[in-house]
Coordinates of C-alpha atoms in Angstrom, one line a residue:
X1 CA 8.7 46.8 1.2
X2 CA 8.4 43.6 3.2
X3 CA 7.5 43.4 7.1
X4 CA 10.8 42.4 7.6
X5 CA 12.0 45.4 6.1
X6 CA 9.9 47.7 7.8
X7 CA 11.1 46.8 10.7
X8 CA 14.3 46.9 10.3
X9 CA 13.8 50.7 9.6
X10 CA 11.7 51.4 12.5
X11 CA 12.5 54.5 13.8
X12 CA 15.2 55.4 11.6
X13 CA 16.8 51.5 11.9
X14 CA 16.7 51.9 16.1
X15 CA 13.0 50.1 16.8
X16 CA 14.2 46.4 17.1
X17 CA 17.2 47.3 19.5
X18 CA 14.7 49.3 21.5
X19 CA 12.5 46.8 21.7
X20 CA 14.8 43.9 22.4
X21 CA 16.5 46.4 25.3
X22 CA 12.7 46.8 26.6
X23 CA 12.6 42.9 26.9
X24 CA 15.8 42.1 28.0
X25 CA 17.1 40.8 24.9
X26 CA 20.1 41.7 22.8
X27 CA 20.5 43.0 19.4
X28 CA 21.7 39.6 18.1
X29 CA 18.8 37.9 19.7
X30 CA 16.3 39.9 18.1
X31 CA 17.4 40.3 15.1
X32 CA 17.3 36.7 14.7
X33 CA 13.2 36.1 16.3
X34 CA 12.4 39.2 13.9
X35 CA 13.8 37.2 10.8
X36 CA 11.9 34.3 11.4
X37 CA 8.8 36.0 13.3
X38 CA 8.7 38.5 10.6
X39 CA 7.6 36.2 7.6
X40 CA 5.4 34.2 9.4
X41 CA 3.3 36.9 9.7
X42 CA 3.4 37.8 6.3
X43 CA 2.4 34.8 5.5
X44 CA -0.3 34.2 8.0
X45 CA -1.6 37.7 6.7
X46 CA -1.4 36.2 2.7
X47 CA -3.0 32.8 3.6
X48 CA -5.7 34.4 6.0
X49 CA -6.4 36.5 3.0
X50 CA -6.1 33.1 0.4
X51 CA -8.7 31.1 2.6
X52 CA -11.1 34.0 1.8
X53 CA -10.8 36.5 4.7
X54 CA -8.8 39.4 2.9
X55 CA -11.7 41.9 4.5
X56 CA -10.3 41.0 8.2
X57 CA -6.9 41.8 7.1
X58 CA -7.7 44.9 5.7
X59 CA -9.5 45.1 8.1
X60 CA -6.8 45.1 11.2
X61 CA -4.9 47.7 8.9
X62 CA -7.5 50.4 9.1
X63 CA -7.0 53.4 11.2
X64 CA -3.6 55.4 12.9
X65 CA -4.6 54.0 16.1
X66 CA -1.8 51.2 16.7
X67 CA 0.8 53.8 14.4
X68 CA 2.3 54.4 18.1
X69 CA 3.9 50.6 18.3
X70 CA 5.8 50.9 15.4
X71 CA 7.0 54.7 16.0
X72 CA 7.9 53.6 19.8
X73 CA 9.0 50.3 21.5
X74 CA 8.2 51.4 24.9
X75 CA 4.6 51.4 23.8
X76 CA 5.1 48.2 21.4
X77 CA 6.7 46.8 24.7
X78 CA 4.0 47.7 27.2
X79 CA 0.9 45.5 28.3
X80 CA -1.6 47.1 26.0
X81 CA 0.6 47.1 23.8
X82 CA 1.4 43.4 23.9
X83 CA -2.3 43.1 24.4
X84 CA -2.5 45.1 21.2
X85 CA 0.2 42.3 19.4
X86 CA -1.8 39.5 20.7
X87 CA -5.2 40.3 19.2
X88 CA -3.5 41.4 15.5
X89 CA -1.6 37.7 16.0
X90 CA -4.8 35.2 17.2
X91 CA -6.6 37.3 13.9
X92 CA -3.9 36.7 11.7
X93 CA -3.0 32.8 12.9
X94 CA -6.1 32.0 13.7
X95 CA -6.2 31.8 17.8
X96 CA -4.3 31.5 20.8
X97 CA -2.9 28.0 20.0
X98 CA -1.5 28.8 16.9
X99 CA 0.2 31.8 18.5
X100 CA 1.9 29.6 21.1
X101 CA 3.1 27.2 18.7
X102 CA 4.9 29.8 16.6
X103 CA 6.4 31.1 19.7
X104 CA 7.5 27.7 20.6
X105 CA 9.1 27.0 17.3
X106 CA 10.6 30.8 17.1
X107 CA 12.1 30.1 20.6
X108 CA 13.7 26.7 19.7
X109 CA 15.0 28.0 16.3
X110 CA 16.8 30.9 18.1
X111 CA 17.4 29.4 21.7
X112 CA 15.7 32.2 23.5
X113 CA 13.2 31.3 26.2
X114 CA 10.4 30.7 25.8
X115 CA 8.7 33.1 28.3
X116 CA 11.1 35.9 26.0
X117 CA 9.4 35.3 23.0
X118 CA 6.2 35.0 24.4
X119 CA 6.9 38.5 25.3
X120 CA 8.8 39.7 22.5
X121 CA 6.1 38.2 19.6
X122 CA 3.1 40.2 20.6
X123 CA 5.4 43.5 20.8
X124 CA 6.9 42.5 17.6
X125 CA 3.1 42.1 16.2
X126 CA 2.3 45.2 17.9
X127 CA 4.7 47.5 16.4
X128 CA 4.1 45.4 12.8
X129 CA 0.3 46.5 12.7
X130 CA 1.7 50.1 13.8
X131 CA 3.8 49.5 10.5
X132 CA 1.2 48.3 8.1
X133 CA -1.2 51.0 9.6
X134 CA 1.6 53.8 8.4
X135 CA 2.2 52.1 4.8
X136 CA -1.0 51.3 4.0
X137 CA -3.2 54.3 4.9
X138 CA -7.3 53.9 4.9
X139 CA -7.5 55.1 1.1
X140 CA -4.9 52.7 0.0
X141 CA -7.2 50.5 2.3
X142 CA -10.2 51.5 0.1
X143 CA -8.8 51.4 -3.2
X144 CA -7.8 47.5 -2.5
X145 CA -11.6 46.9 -1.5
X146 CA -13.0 49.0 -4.9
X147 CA -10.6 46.8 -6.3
X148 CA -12.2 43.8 -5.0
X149 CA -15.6 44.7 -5.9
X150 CA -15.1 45.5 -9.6
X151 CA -13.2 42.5 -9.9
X152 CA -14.4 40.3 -7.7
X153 CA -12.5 38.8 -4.5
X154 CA -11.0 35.5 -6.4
X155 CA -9.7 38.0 -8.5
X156 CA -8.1 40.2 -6.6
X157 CA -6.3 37.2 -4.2
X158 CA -5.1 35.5 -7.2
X159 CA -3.6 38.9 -8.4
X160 CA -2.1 39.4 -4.6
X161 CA -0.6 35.8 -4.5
X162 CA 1.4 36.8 -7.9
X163 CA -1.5 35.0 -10.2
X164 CA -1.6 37.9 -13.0
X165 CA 1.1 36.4 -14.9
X166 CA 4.2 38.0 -13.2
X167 CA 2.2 41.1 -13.7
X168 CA 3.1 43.8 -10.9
X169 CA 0.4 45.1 -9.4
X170 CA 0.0 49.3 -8.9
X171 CA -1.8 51.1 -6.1
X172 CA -3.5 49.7 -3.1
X173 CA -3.0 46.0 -4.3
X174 CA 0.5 45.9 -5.2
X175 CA 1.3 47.8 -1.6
X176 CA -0.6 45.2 -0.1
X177 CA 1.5 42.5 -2.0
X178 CA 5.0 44.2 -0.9
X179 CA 4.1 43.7 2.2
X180 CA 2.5 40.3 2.4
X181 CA 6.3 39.6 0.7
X182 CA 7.8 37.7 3.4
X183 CA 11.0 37.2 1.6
X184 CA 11.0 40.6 -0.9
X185 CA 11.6 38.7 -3.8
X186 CA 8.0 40.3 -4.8
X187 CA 5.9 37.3 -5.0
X188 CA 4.0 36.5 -1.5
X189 CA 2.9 33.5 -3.3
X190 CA 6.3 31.2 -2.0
X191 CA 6.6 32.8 1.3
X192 CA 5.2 30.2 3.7
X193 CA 4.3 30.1 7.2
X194 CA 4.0 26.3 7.4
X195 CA 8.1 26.4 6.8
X196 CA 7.9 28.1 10.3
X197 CA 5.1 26.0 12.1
X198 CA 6.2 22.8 11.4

């Protein structure tokens, strides 16, 4: 299942209306910032992992704590949790700056305000961690890392980022790889965020 997916079916299908009516935004509105927000953070998540730091994205994915922002958009919507959003976003895109931009370009793309979507992108990461954290429990968490360490890390990325030959990848890694799918065509290897940054 891709981010964009789980999103979609947040709280039985209701979580992005929720969250757009916490931000003063309508259904339309949303769904269009969570189809292009969405992917970009798949595939900040896949390239963070590419340029060798798979261990912090595992890493943001361990624990229930944030499981709370993706079962309820009040709390998504809230300052801690947009505080929450923020942190998961500056780890995956690699600070504040980068953040901004992709609000910038997500605003301009949609024609939302900007001060919106600066509100609505760290919910929206918020509630995706919340996701990730409920798909991709601790032992999935571990089996990826065992994975890692019996075949070593370039292996494992290059299996994530679809270089096993087409092979589909079982357990922790091919969850992982559904949901580093930006697109849910099943490779995360095409799916990326510089389409988005530009």
């Amino acid at each position: 299942m891709s981010i964009l997916r789980m999103l979609q079916q947040a709280q039985g299908g209701q979580g992005l209306g929720e969250l757009a009516s916490q931000l003063g935004l309508d259904q339309g509105q949303a769904d269009q910032l969570t189809s292009l927000l969405a992917p970009a953070l798949g595939s900040a998540a896949r390239e963070r992992a590419e340029r060798g730091g798979l261990q912090d994205v595992l890493g943001a994915l361990r624990g229930q704590d944030q499981a709370r922002n993706f079962d309820n958009a009040a709390e998504a919507a809230s300052p801690s949790g947009q505080a929450q959003g923020r942190n998961f976003l500056e780890a995956l895109l690699g600070g504040q700056a980068e953040a901004d931009n992709l609000a910038s370009e997500a605003a301009g793309r949609a024609g939302v305000d900007l001060s919106t979507v600066q509100q609505f992108l760290p919910a929206l990461a918020a509630m995706t961690q919340g996701g990730l954290q409920r798909n991709m429990p601790d032992e999935a968490i571990d089996e990826v890392e065992a994975e890692a360490s019996g075949g070593g890390l370039a292996g494992l990325v290059g299996g994530l980022l679809g270089g096993g030959g087409g092979r589909r990848q079982g357990g922790g890694l091919g969850m992982l790889n559904d949901l580093l799918d930006a697109d849910g065509d099943g490779s995360a290897m095409d799916d990326i965020l510089g389409r988005l940054m530009r």
